[in-house]
Coordinates of C-alpha atoms in Angstrom, one line a residue:
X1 CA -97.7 -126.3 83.7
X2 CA -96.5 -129.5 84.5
X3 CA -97.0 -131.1 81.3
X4 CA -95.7 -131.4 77.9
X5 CA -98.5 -130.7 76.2
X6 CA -98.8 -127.9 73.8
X7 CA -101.5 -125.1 74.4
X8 CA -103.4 -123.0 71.6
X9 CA -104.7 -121.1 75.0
X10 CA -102.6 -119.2 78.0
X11 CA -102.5 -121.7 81.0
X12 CA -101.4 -120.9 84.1
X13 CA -98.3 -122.2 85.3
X14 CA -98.2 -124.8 88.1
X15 CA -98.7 -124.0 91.6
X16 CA -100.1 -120.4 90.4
X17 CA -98.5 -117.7 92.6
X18 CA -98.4 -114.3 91.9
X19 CA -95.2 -112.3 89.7
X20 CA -93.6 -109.4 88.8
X21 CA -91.5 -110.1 85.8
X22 CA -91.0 -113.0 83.4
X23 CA -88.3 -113.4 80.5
X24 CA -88.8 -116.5 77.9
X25 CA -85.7 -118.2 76.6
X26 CA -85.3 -120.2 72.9
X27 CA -86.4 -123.2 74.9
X28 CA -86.5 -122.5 78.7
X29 CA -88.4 -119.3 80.8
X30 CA -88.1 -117.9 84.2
X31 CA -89.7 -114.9 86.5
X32 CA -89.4 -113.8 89.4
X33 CA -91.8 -114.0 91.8
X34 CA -93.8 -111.8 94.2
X35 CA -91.1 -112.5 97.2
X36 CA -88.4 -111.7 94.6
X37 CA -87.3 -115.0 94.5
X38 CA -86.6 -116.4 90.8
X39 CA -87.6 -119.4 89.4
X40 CA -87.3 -121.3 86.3
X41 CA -88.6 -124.4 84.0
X42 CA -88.4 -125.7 80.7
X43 CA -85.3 -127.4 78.9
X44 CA -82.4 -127.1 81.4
X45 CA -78.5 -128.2 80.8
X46 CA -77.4 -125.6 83.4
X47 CA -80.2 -122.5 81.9
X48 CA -82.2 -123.4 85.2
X49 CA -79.8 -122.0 87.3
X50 CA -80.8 -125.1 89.7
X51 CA -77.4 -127.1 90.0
X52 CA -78.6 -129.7 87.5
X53 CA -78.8 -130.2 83.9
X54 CA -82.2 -131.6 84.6
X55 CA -85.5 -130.4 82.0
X56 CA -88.3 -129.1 84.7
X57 CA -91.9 -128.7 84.0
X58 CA -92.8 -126.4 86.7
X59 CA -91.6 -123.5 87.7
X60 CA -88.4 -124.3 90.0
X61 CA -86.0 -122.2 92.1
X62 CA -82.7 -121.4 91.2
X63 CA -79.9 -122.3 93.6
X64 CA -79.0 -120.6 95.9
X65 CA -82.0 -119.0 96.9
X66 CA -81.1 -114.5 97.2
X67 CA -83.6 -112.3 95.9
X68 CA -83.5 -110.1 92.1
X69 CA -84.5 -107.3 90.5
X70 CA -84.6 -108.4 87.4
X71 CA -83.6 -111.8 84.9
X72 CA -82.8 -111.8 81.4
X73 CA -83.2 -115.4 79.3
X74 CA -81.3 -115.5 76.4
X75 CA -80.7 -118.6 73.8
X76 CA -79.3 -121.1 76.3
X77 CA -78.2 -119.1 79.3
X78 CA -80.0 -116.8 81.9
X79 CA -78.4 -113.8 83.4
X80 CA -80.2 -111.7 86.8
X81 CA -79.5 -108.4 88.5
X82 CA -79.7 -110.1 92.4
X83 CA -81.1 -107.3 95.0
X84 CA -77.7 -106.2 96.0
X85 CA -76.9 -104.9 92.0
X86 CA -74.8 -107.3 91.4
X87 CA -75.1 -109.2 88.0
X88 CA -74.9 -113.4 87.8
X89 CA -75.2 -115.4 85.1
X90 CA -76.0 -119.5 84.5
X91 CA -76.4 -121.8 82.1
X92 CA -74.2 -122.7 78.2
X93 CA -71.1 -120.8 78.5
X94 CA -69.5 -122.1 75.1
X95 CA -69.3 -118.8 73.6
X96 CA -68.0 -116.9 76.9
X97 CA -72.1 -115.5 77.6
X98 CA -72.0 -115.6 81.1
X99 CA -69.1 -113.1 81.2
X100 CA -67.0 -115.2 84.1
X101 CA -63.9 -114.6 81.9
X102 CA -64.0 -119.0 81.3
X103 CA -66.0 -120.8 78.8
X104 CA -67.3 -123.4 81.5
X105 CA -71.2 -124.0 81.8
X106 CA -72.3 -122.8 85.3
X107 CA -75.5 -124.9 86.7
X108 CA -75.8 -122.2 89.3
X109 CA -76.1 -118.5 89.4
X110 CA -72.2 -117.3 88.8
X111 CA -70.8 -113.7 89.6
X112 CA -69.7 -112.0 86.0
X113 CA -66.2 -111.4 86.0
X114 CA -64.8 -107.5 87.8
X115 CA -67.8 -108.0 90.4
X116 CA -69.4 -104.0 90.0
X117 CA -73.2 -102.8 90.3
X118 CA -75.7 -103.2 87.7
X119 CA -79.4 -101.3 86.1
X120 CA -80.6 -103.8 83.4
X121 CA -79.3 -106.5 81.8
X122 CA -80.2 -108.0 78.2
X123 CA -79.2 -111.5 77.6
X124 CA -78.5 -112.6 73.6
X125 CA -78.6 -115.5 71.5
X126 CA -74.8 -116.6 72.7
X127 CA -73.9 -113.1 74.2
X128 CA -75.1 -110.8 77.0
X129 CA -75.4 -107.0 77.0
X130 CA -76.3 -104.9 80.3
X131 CA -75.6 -101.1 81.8
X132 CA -73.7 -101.0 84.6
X133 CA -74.8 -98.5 87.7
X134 CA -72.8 -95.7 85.8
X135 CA -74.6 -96.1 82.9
X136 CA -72.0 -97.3 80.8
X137 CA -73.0 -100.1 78.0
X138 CA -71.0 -103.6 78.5
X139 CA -71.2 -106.8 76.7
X140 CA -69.3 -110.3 76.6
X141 CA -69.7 -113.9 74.6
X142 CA -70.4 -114.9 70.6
X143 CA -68.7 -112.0 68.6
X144 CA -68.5 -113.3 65.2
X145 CA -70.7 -111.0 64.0
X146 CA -70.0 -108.1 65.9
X147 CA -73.0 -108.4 68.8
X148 CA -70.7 -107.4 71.5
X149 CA -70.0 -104.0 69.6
X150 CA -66.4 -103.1 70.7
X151 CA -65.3 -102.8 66.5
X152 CA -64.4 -106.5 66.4
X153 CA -65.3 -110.1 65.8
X154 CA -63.5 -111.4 68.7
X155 CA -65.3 -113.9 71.6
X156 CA -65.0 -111.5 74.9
X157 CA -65.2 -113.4 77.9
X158 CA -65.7 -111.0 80.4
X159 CA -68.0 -107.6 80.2
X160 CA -65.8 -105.2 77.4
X161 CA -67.3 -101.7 77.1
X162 CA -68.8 -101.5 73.9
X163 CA -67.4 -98.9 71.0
X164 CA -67.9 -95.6 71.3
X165 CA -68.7 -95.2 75.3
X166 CA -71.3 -93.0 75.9
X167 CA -74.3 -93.7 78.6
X168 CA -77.7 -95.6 78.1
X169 CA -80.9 -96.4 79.3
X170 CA -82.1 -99.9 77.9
X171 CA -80.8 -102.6 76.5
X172 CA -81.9 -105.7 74.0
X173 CA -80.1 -108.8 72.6
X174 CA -81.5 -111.2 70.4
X175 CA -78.8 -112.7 67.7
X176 CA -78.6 -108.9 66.9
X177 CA -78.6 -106.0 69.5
X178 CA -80.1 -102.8 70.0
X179 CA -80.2 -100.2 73.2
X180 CA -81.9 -96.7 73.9
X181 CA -78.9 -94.4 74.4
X182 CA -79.3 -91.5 77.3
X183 CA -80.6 -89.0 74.5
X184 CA -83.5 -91.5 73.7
X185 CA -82.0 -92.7 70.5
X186 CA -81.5 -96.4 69.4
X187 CA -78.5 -97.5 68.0
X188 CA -77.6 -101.5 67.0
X189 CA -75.1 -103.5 65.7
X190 CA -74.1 -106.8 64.7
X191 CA -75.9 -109.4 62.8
X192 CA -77.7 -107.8 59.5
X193 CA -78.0 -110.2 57.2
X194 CA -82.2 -109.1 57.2
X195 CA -82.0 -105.5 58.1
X196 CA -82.5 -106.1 62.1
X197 CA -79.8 -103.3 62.7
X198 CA -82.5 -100.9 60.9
X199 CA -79.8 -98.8 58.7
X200 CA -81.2 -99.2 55.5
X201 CA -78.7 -102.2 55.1
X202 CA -77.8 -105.6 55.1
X203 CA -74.2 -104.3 55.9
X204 CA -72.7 -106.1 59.7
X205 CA -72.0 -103.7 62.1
X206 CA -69.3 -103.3 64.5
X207 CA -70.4 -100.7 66.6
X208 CA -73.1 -99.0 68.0
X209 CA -75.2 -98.0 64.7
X210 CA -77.9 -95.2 64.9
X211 CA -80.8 -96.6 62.8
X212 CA -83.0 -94.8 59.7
X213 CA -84.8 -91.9 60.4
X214 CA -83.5 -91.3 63.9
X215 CA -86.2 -90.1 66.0
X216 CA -86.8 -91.1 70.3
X217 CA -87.9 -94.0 71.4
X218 CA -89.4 -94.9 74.6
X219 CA -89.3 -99.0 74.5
X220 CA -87.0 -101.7 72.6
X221 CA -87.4 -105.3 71.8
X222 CA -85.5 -107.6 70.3
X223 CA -85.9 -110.8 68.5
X224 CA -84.1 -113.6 66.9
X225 CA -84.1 -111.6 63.7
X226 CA -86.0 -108.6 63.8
X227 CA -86.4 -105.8 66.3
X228 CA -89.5 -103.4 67.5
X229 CA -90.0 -100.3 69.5
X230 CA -92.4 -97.7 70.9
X231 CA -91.5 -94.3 69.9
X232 CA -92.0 -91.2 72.0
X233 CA -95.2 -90.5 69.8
X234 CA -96.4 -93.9 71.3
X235 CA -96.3 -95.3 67.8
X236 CA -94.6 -98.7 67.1
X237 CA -92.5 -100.1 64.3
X238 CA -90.6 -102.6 63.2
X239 CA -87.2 -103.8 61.4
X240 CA -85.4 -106.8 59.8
X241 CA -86.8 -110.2 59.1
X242 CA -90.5 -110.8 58.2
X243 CA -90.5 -114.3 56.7
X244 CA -93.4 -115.3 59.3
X245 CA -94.9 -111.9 59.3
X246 CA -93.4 -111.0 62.5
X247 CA -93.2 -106.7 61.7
X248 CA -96.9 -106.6 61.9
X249 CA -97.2 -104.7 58.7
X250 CA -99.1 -106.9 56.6
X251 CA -96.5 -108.6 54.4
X252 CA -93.8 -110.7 54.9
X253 CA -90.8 -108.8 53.4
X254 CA -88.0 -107.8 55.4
X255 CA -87.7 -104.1 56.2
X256 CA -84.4 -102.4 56.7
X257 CA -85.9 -99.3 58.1
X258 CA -88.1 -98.5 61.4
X259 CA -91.6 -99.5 59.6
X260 CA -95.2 -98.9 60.7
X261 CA -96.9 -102.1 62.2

C-alpha cells in the first residue's frame, strides 16, 4: 500500500486495479492482474522478478512484461506459468529452487531448465514443485529433507520426476509438500518433524506418502509447518504443527492425522 505501516484491517493495495489471482511469499507477494500481467512488492533481492534487488511498496511489474496463468511465491523465490505454458522462475536460487540447473539468483523471470509445458506450479520454502502438461509431478531445489520426493536427500537443480511417477492434479509446497494425485488422494513427503506429512508420524519421508485415513480430497494447502484440505464431503481438516493454533481445532497440539477444524 505504499507504506510500511502494519494494518490490523485489509487495505487495498496501491493504485487499486482489479485481479484474478494473488500468492503471498515469507516476506514478499505478487498477483496477477486483470490484463494478465503479474506484478509484485514487498522485500525483493531478485523475488520481484523486476531486474533489481530493490524492496517495493506497491505493486510493481515484473520484467519483461508477457502475460501468466498463474504465479506461485514461495520463501524467497517466485515461480509463474507465462500464457504460452511455459514455467519461469526468479528470485534466491541458493538451494537450486528456480530449477535452471545453476544455483545463481535470477532478478528476472528465468526459463526452468528442459523448456516443456506446464498446469500448476507450487513454489516451497527453498524448493519448487509443479505438474507438467502430462500430468506428471516434478520438483527441484533444497532436498535435505526429502521435499523434492525422488527417495533422496540430494539438492536437484533442474525439475527431477518425483518417486513413484504416477499423474496429479494439484500441487502444494511449504517447507513440507503435499499434492492431490489423479484418483483424488493426497500423498506428502519430506519434512515431519510436527506430523505436516499427516501419516501418523514424525518419521521424514522420501517419497510420495499417502496420509491417515485416506479418503478424496478436493483442495490442498500448505504451510510452513502444517497443511489443510477440503475433502470431497466439503469438510476441512488439518495436520502437523499447532503451536499458534493454526489447525483450527481448538488447541494448540500438533496433530499427525487429517483432524477436524
Amino acid at each position: 500500500d505504499n507504506t510500511q505501516t502494519d494494518s490490523l484491517v485489509p487495505i487495498p493495495v496501491f493504485g487499486g486495479g482489479t485481479w484474478k489471482q494473488v500468492t503471498a511469499g515469507f516476506d514478499h507477494t505478487c498477483a496477477i492482474a486483470s490484463d494478465d500481467t503479474i506484478k509484485c512488492w514487498g522485500y525483493n533481492t531478485g523475488r520481484l522478478g523486476d531486474g533489481t534487488g530493490t524492496q517495493r511498496l506497491l505493486p510493481t511489474a515484473v520484467f519483461g512484461g508477457a502475460t501468466w496463468k498463474q504465479v506461485s511465491a514461495g520463501g524467497s523465490h517466485t515461480c509463474g506459468i507465462a500464457s504460452d505454458d511455459s514455467l519461469k522462475c526468479w528470485g534466491y536460487n541458493g538451494f537450486g529452487g528456480l530449477g535452471d540447473n545453476s544455483t545463481t539468483d535470477r532478478l528476472v523471470p528465468t526459463a526452468v531448465f528442459g523448456g516443456g509445458t506446464w498446469k500448476q506450479v507450487g513454489g516451497g520454502w527453498g524448493h519448487t514443485c509443479a505438474i507438467a502438461s502430462d500430468d506428471s509431478l516434478k520438483c527441484w531445489g533444497y532436498n535435505g529433507e526429502g521435499s523434492v520426493g525422488d527417495n533422496s536427500t540430494t539438492q536437484r537443480n533442474m525439475p527431477t520426476a518425483v518417486s513413484g511417477g504416477g499423474t496429479w492434479k494439484y500441487v502444494s509446497a511449504g517447507h513440507t509438500t503435499c499434492a492431490i494425485a489423479s484418483d483424488n488422494t493426497i500423498k506428502c513427503w519430506g519434512y515431519n518433524t510436527e506430523g505436516q506429512v499427516g501419516d501418523n508420524s514424525t518419521t521424514m519421508r522420501l517419497v510420495p506418502t499417502a496420509i491417515s485415513g485416506g479418503g478424496t480430497w478436493k483442495k490442498l494447502a500448505t504451510g510452513l509447518y502444517h497443511a489443510c484440505a477440503i475433502a470431497s464431503d466439503d469438510s476441512l481438516k488439518c495436520w502437523g504443527y499447532n503451536g499458534a493454533g493454526q489447525l483450527g481445532d481448538g488447541t494448540k497440539m500438533d496433530r499427525w492425522i487429517p483432524t477436524l477444524i
